[in-house]
Structure formats: structure tokens, C-alpha cells
Amino acid sequence: MAEVILFAREPLPGRVKTRLAPALGADGACELYRAFVADAVAEWCARPGFRVTVAHDPDPVPTPFLADLCRAHGASLVAQSGAGLGERMAGALRDRVAASGAPALLIGTDLPTLPCAHLDAALHLLARHPLVFNPATDGGYYLAGASPAALERWDAVRERLFTGIPWSSGATLHATLARKGDLDVALGPPWHDVDGPDDLDLLRAHLRRHPAPPLPHTRALLAGWGWR
């Protein structure tokens, strides 16, 4: 069984999806992110072969929303630990791989249309490589994965791939790969997240064309807004 780590933030206006605020307002961006989180936890917990952990930003202390959501779907809820995003991601991957002895995939909660096949592809790569990144179309990456073999050189992994990286930029993946040195890193299939106003049109078009995944919370919210 593979580990899936969902990085999530407490859905509070002005703290999540701030780049969507010009199009949706702070409250609307928060509502959409809340729907994304609810759908992501339900979707990945329902997939056979995945054990899901939601790793939440420890600031602020989570409200019952995340705890109730994880309890309803059988996911674990843990706090992220570390001084910055890179340290938090590296720590979450290391902890889950070490605890389970299985490969772990870390993804965000702003990927409502992400195909399960893209996670399967990453797992297939981890059978031959200790590390995998799935590129995002904005120049970052939406998935980071590690196998138990990666733990043998984890100090190098943490220092090279998760330290000194320009996060949330168009250069994130390029900078990561430029620092890998002799680490064996594979690249999975690309995908897109929902981060800025232009991504909303892509989301709406995708949902119109594809009945799956179900995404009940996201679809209901958009329908309530009159978006078709």
C-alpha cells in the first residue's frame, strides 16, 4: 500500500488561494479551496491501495473541519513540522516512508482534476528510481515522491532538493533538478493546479467535458455560483 500525503491549509479567508481573490474575492477563494480539500480527501481515501495522511499547516491550529473530514473518510491528520515549505515537505515524506516502509507521494489540495493514473505513473517510476517529481505546467511540481531506497541518502535529498529552492515560482522544478547532482530522480507526467484566475476557465472546461472525478463539493459550489 502506498502512502499519499495531502498538504492542506486551514480554509480561512485571506490565507488560502489568495491569487484567486481578484476573481472570486477572499471569501469565494476560501470556499473553493474548502471544496477542493473536501473532494481531495474523499477522492484519494476511496482509491484502493492508498493510505492517506493530511498534513496541515500548524498555524493556525486546525478547526474541526479538517479533523471531521479525516475522521469521516479514514485519513490520518498530522501537523507539518519545519521552518519552511521545503523542510516541511522533506520531513513529511521521510516520516511516512520510514513509518510505513512503503513509497510515499506528496501532493497538494488544489488539483481537483488530477487523474489517478498520474499517481500510478509516479509509483511505477518509484519501483525503479528512489525519487520522482511530477511537473506542473507553471514551472513547479505538483507531486514529490520517495521510495524506501531514498532514505539511504536522505541528508543529501533534503539538502539538495528541498533547501534553497525558489518555491511557488516558475523556476521551482528547474532549480530542484539543477541541484540534484548524482541523485536518481525521475519525472512523471505533467498536470496543472488551480492557482490563478486563468486556471478557473480551465477547471470549468474540464468539468464540463469529464464526468469523473465526481468532485461533489466543487461541482455543487460552482453550480451554486451559476457557473456552467
mmCIF file of C-alpha atoms in Angstrom:
data_model
loop_
_atom_site.group_PDB
_atom_site.id
_atom_site.type_symbol
_atom_site.label_atom_id
_atom_site.label_comp_id
_atom_site.label_asym_id
_atom_site.label_seq_id
_atom_site.Cartn_x
_atom_site.Cartn_y
_atom_site.Cartn_z
ATOM 1 C CA MET A 1 0.000 0.000 0.000
ATOM 2 C CA ALA A 2 1.336 3.424 -0.954
ATOM 3 C CA GLU A 3 1.254 6.498 1.240
ATOM 4 C CA VAL A 4 -0.456 9.632 -0.083
ATOM 5 C CA ILE A 5 0.277 12.838 1.806
ATOM 6 C CA LEU A 6 -2.083 15.748 1.190
ATOM 7 C CA PHE A 7 -0.625 19.108 2.173
ATOM 8 C CA ALA A 8 -3.519 21.287 3.331
ATOM 9 C CA ARG A 9 -4.081 24.620 4.982
ATOM 10 C CA GLU A 10 -6.921 25.620 7.253
ATOM 11 C CA PRO A 11 -9.533 27.190 4.915
ATOM 12 C CA LEU A 12 -9.663 30.758 6.208
ATOM 13 C CA PRO A 13 -10.398 33.828 4.048
ATOM 14 C CA GLY A 14 -7.266 35.720 3.146
ATOM 15 C CA ARG A 15 -4.977 32.777 3.971
ATOM 16 C CA VAL A 16 -5.708 30.369 1.130
ATOM 17 C CA LYS A 17 -5.787 30.741 -2.651
ATOM 18 C CA THR A 18 -5.010 34.443 -2.413
ATOM 19 C CA ARG A 19 -4.216 34.606 -6.133
ATOM 20 C CA LEU A 20 -7.844 33.699 -6.842
ATOM 21 C CA ALA A 21 -9.133 36.580 -4.727
ATOM 22 C CA PRO A 22 -9.155 39.123 -7.587
ATOM 23 C CA ALA A 23 -11.653 36.903 -9.419
ATOM 24 C CA LEU A 24 -13.595 35.399 -6.515
ATOM 25 C CA GLY A 25 -12.967 37.629 -3.517
ATOM 26 C CA ALA A 26 -11.277 36.333 -0.386
ATOM 27 C CA ASP A 27 -14.416 34.535 0.802
ATOM 28 C CA GLY A 28 -15.054 32.929 -2.580
ATOM 29 C CA ALA A 29 -11.462 31.757 -2.897
ATOM 30 C CA CYS A 30 -11.714 30.247 0.575
ATOM 31 C CA GLU A 31 -14.984 28.474 -0.261
ATOM 32 C CA LEU A 32 -13.453 26.995 -3.391
ATOM 33 C CA TYR A 33 -10.358 25.820 -1.536
ATOM 34 C CA ARG A 34 -12.545 24.257 1.158
ATOM 35 C CA ALA A 35 -14.411 22.333 -1.558
ATOM 36 C CA PHE A 36 -11.106 21.242 -3.104
ATOM 37 C CA VAL A 37 -9.887 19.876 0.237
ATOM 38 C CA ALA A 38 -13.128 18.027 0.940
ATOM 39 C CA ASP A 39 -13.124 16.448 -2.517
ATOM 40 C CA ALA A 40 -9.423 15.562 -2.403
ATOM 41 C CA VAL A 41 -9.683 13.721 0.906
ATOM 42 C CA ALA A 42 -12.788 11.836 -0.231
ATOM 43 C CA GLU A 43 -11.317 11.008 -3.649
ATOM 44 C CA TRP A 44 -7.953 9.650 -2.533
ATOM 45 C CA CYS A 45 -9.314 7.815 0.502
ATOM 46 C CA ALA A 46 -11.736 5.981 -1.794
ATOM 47 C CA ARG A 47 -8.930 4.736 -4.036
ATOM 48 C CA PRO A 48 -7.750 1.192 -3.270
ATOM 49 C CA GLY A 49 -4.091 0.819 -2.429
ATOM 50 C CA PHE A 50 -3.661 4.296 -0.933
ATOM 51 C CA ARG A 51 -3.280 5.192 2.739
ATOM 52 C CA VAL A 52 -3.977 8.922 3.120
ATOM 53 C CA THR A 53 -2.450 11.370 5.564
ATOM 54 C CA VAL A 54 -3.497 15.018 5.650
ATOM 55 C CA ALA A 55 -0.577 17.173 6.771
ATOM 56 C CA HIS A 56 -1.893 20.548 7.857
ATOM 57 C CA ASP A 57 -0.153 23.868 8.295
ATOM 58 C CA PRO A 58 0.244 24.183 12.090
ATOM 59 C CA ASP A 59 -0.564 27.903 12.042
ATOM 60 C CA PRO A 60 -3.358 28.373 12.888
ATOM 61 C CA VAL A 61 -4.488 25.402 14.960
ATOM 62 C CA PRO A 62 -6.951 23.468 12.777
ATOM 63 C CA THR A 63 -10.674 23.836 13.311
ATOM 64 C CA PRO A 64 -12.928 20.760 13.435
ATOM 65 C CA PHE A 65 -13.265 20.924 9.626
ATOM 66 C CA LEU A 66 -10.059 19.028 8.897
ATOM 67 C CA ALA A 67 -10.414 16.635 11.833
ATOM 68 C CA ASP A 68 -14.024 15.791 10.978
ATOM 69 C CA LEU A 69 -13.163 15.357 7.304
ATOM 70 C CA CYS A 70 -10.318 12.959 8.033
ATOM 71 C CA ARG A 71 -12.384 11.011 10.533
ATOM 72 C CA ALA A 72 -15.244 10.623 8.055
ATOM 73 C CA HIS A 73 -13.001 9.173 5.359
ATOM 74 C CA GLY A 74 -10.431 7.272 7.406
ATOM 75 C CA ALA A 75 -7.476 9.580 6.787
ATOM 76 C CA SER A 76 -4.813 10.446 9.340
ATOM 77 C CA LEU A 77 -4.295 14.082 10.346
ATOM 78 C CA VAL A 78 -0.849 15.342 11.338
ATOM 79 C CA ALA A 79 0.774 18.740 11.676
ATOM 80 C CA GLN A 80 3.516 19.774 9.290
ATOM 81 C CA SER A 81 6.818 20.433 11.016
ATOM 82 C CA GLY A 82 9.765 22.507 9.884
ATOM 83 C CA ALA A 83 10.868 26.077 9.387
ATOM 84 C CA GLY A 84 9.853 26.419 5.733
ATOM 85 C CA LEU A 85 7.966 24.690 2.951
ATOM 86 C CA GLY A 86 10.930 22.623 1.779
ATOM 87 C CA GLU A 87 11.728 21.370 5.256
ATOM 88 C CA ARG A 88 8.079 20.532 5.837
ATOM 89 C CA MET A 89 7.782 18.563 2.603
ATOM 90 C CA ALA A 90 11.028 16.698 3.174
ATOM 91 C CA GLY A 91 10.015 15.856 6.728
ATOM 92 C CA ALA A 92 6.585 14.608 5.719
ATOM 93 C CA LEU A 93 7.979 12.336 3.016
ATOM 94 C CA ARG A 94 10.711 10.958 5.250
ATOM 95 C CA ASP A 95 8.339 10.317 8.152
ATOM 96 C CA ARG A 96 5.735 8.456 6.097
ATOM 97 C CA VAL A 97 8.269 6.341 4.191
ATOM 98 C CA ALA A 98 10.142 5.476 7.382
ATOM 99 C CA ALA A 99 6.965 4.617 9.291
ATOM 100 C CA SER A 100 5.375 2.501 6.566
ATOM 101 C CA GLY A 101 8.297 1.053 4.631
ATOM 102 C CA ALA A 102 6.305 1.936 1.511
ATOM 103 C CA PRO A 103 6.656 4.619 -1.151
ATOM 104 C CA ALA A 104 5.049 7.969 -0.388
ATOM 105 C CA LEU A 105 3.578 10.580 -2.715
ATOM 106 C CA LEU A 106 3.095 14.159 -1.560
ATOM 107 C CA ILE A 107 0.537 16.285 -3.400
ATOM 108 C CA GLY A 108 -1.382 19.478 -2.784
ATOM 109 C CA THR A 109 -5.103 20.007 -2.410
ATOM 110 C CA ASP A 110 -5.528 22.347 -5.390
ATOM 111 C CA LEU A 111 -5.541 19.594 -8.019
ATOM 112 C CA PRO A 112 -9.238 18.746 -8.304
ATOM 113 C CA THR A 113 -8.992 17.159 -11.757
ATOM 114 C CA LEU A 114 -5.758 15.234 -11.221
ATOM 115 C CA PRO A 115 -6.093 11.757 -12.787
ATOM 116 C CA CYS A 116 -5.355 8.801 -10.536
ATOM 117 C CA ALA A 117 -3.268 7.450 -13.412
ATOM 118 C CA HIS A 118 -0.707 10.183 -12.738
ATOM 119 C CA LEU A 119 -0.187 8.891 -9.202
ATOM 120 C CA ASP A 120 0.026 5.355 -10.536
ATOM 121 C CA ALA A 121 2.675 6.509 -13.010
ATOM 122 C CA ALA A 122 4.699 8.043 -10.187
ATOM 123 C CA LEU A 123 4.502 4.813 -8.208
ATOM 124 C CA HIS A 124 5.691 2.812 -11.215
ATOM 125 C CA LEU A 125 8.675 5.146 -11.503
ATOM 126 C CA LEU A 126 9.431 4.712 -7.802
ATOM 127 C CA ALA A 127 9.808 0.990 -8.404
ATOM 128 C CA ARG A 128 12.930 1.853 -10.433
ATOM 129 C CA HIS A 129 14.035 5.208 -9.012
ATOM 130 C CA PRO A 130 14.202 6.430 -5.399
ATOM 131 C CA LEU A 131 12.721 9.856 -6.157
ATOM 132 C CA VAL A 132 10.105 11.263 -8.502
ATOM 133 C CA PHE A 133 8.679 14.676 -9.293
ATOM 134 C CA ASN A 134 5.630 15.269 -11.479
ATOM 135 C CA PRO A 135 5.962 18.640 -13.255
ATOM 136 C CA ALA A 136 3.291 21.316 -13.035
ATOM 137 C CA THR A 137 2.565 23.356 -16.118
ATOM 138 C CA ASP A 138 3.515 26.568 -14.282
ATOM 139 C CA GLY A 139 7.146 25.515 -13.823
ATOM 140 C CA GLY A 140 6.819 23.961 -10.402
ATOM 141 C CA TYR A 141 5.824 20.435 -9.497
ATOM 142 C CA TYR A 142 2.571 19.089 -8.133
ATOM 143 C CA LEU A 143 3.877 15.773 -6.786
ATOM 144 C CA ALA A 144 7.015 14.728 -4.951
ATOM 145 C CA GLY A 145 7.569 11.048 -4.264
ATOM 146 C CA ALA A 146 10.111 8.942 -2.439
ATOM 147 C CA SER A 147 10.692 5.212 -2.064
ATOM 148 C CA PRO A 148 12.337 3.479 0.909
ATOM 149 C CA ALA A 149 15.587 3.448 -1.083
ATOM 150 C CA ALA A 150 15.674 7.249 -0.875
ATOM 151 C CA LEU A 151 16.169 7.080 2.895
ATOM 152 C CA GLU A 152 19.694 5.761 2.383
ATOM 153 C CA ARG A 153 20.763 9.231 1.204
ATOM 154 C CA TRP A 154 18.130 11.359 2.850
ATOM 155 C CA ASP A 155 20.508 14.009 4.144
ATOM 156 C CA ALA A 156 21.565 14.681 0.548
ATOM 157 C CA VAL A 157 17.950 14.583 -0.637
ATOM 158 C CA ARG A 158 16.872 17.144 1.936
ATOM 159 C CA GLU A 159 19.857 19.427 1.387
ATOM 160 C CA ARG A 160 19.845 19.382 -2.418
ATOM 161 C CA LEU A 161 16.187 19.087 -3.352
ATOM 162 C CA PHE A 162 14.342 20.842 -0.538
ATOM 163 C CA THR A 163 16.740 23.583 0.595
ATOM 164 C CA GLY A 164 17.495 26.853 -1.174
ATOM 165 C CA ILE A 165 14.732 26.384 -3.754
ATOM 166 C CA PRO A 166 12.617 29.311 -5.047
ATOM 167 C CA TRP A 167 9.220 27.968 -4.030
ATOM 168 C CA SER A 168 5.988 28.944 -5.778
ATOM 169 C CA SER A 169 7.782 30.247 -8.834
ATOM 170 C CA GLY A 170 8.169 29.282 -12.464
ATOM 171 C CA ALA A 171 11.717 28.160 -11.680
ATOM 172 C CA THR A 172 10.932 25.722 -8.863
ATOM 173 C CA LEU A 173 11.356 22.469 -10.778
ATOM 174 C CA HIS A 174 14.306 23.717 -12.827
ATOM 175 C CA ALA A 175 16.127 24.797 -9.676
ATOM 176 C CA THR A 176 15.354 21.482 -7.991
ATOM 177 C CA LEU A 177 16.723 19.414 -10.863
ATOM 178 C CA ALA A 178 19.772 21.660 -11.185
ATOM 179 C CA ARG A 179 20.739 20.762 -7.617
ATOM 180 C CA LYS A 180 20.164 17.006 -7.761
ATOM 181 C CA GLY A 181 23.753 16.082 -8.629
ATOM 182 C CA ASP A 182 24.072 12.308 -8.645
ATOM 183 C CA LEU A 183 20.683 11.692 -7.019
ATOM 184 C CA ASP A 184 18.480 9.427 -9.153
ATOM 185 C CA VAL A 185 15.369 11.488 -9.884
ATOM 186 C CA ALA A 186 12.600 10.535 -12.328
ATOM 187 C CA LEU A 187 9.944 12.791 -13.842
ATOM 188 C CA GLY A 188 6.313 11.762 -14.069
ATOM 189 C CA PRO A 189 3.510 13.123 -16.256
ATOM 190 C CA PRO A 190 2.699 16.851 -16.096
ATOM 191 C CA TRP A 191 -0.543 18.369 -14.839
ATOM 192 C CA HIS A 192 -1.948 21.722 -13.744
ATOM 193 C CA ASP A 193 -3.203 23.070 -10.456
ATOM 194 C CA VAL A 194 -5.823 25.757 -9.824
ATOM 195 C CA ASP A 195 -3.855 28.724 -8.605
ATOM 196 C CA GLY A 196 -4.789 31.845 -10.563
ATOM 197 C CA PRO A 197 -7.858 33.322 -12.276
ATOM 198 C CA ASP A 198 -6.901 31.860 -15.672
ATOM 199 C CA ASP A 199 -6.987 28.372 -14.156
ATOM 200 C CA LEU A 200 -10.686 28.765 -13.344
ATOM 201 C CA ASP A 201 -11.655 28.674 -17.027
ATOM 202 C CA LEU A 202 -9.592 25.514 -17.465
ATOM 203 C CA LEU A 203 -11.304 23.951 -14.446
ATOM 204 C CA ARG A 204 -14.775 24.777 -15.732
ATOM 205 C CA ALA A 205 -13.980 23.428 -19.193
ATOM 206 C CA HIS A 206 -12.584 20.204 -17.741
ATOM 207 C CA LEU A 207 -15.619 19.642 -15.522
ATOM 208 C CA ARG A 208 -17.962 20.177 -18.465
ATOM 209 C CA ARG A 209 -16.132 17.593 -20.571
ATOM 210 C CA HIS A 210 -15.390 14.964 -17.935
ATOM 211 C CA PRO A 211 -17.901 13.419 -15.505
ATOM 212 C CA ALA A 212 -15.057 11.936 -13.444
ATOM 213 C CA PRO A 213 -13.775 12.510 -10.874
ATOM 214 C CA PRO A 214 -17.108 13.197 -9.156
ATOM 215 C CA LEU A 215 -15.913 16.238 -7.102
ATOM 216 C CA PRO A 216 -19.325 16.737 -5.456
ATOM 217 C CA HIS A 217 -18.304 19.691 -3.282
ATOM 218 C CA THR A 218 -16.564 21.569 -6.080
ATOM 219 C CA ARG A 219 -19.315 20.927 -8.616
ATOM 220 C CA ALA A 220 -22.038 21.931 -6.144
ATOM 221 C CA LEU A 221 -20.240 25.147 -5.250
ATOM 222 C CA LEU A 222 -19.697 26.156 -8.872
ATOM 223 C CA ALA A 223 -23.310 25.297 -9.719
ATOM 224 C CA GLY A 224 -24.438 27.476 -6.818
ATOM 225 C CA TRP A 225 -22.434 30.312 -8.304
ATOM 226 C CA GLY A 226 -24.207 29.767 -11.613
ATOM 227 C CA TRP A 227 -21.045 28.546 -13.355
ATOM 228 C CA ARG A 228 -21.670 26.090 -16.150
#
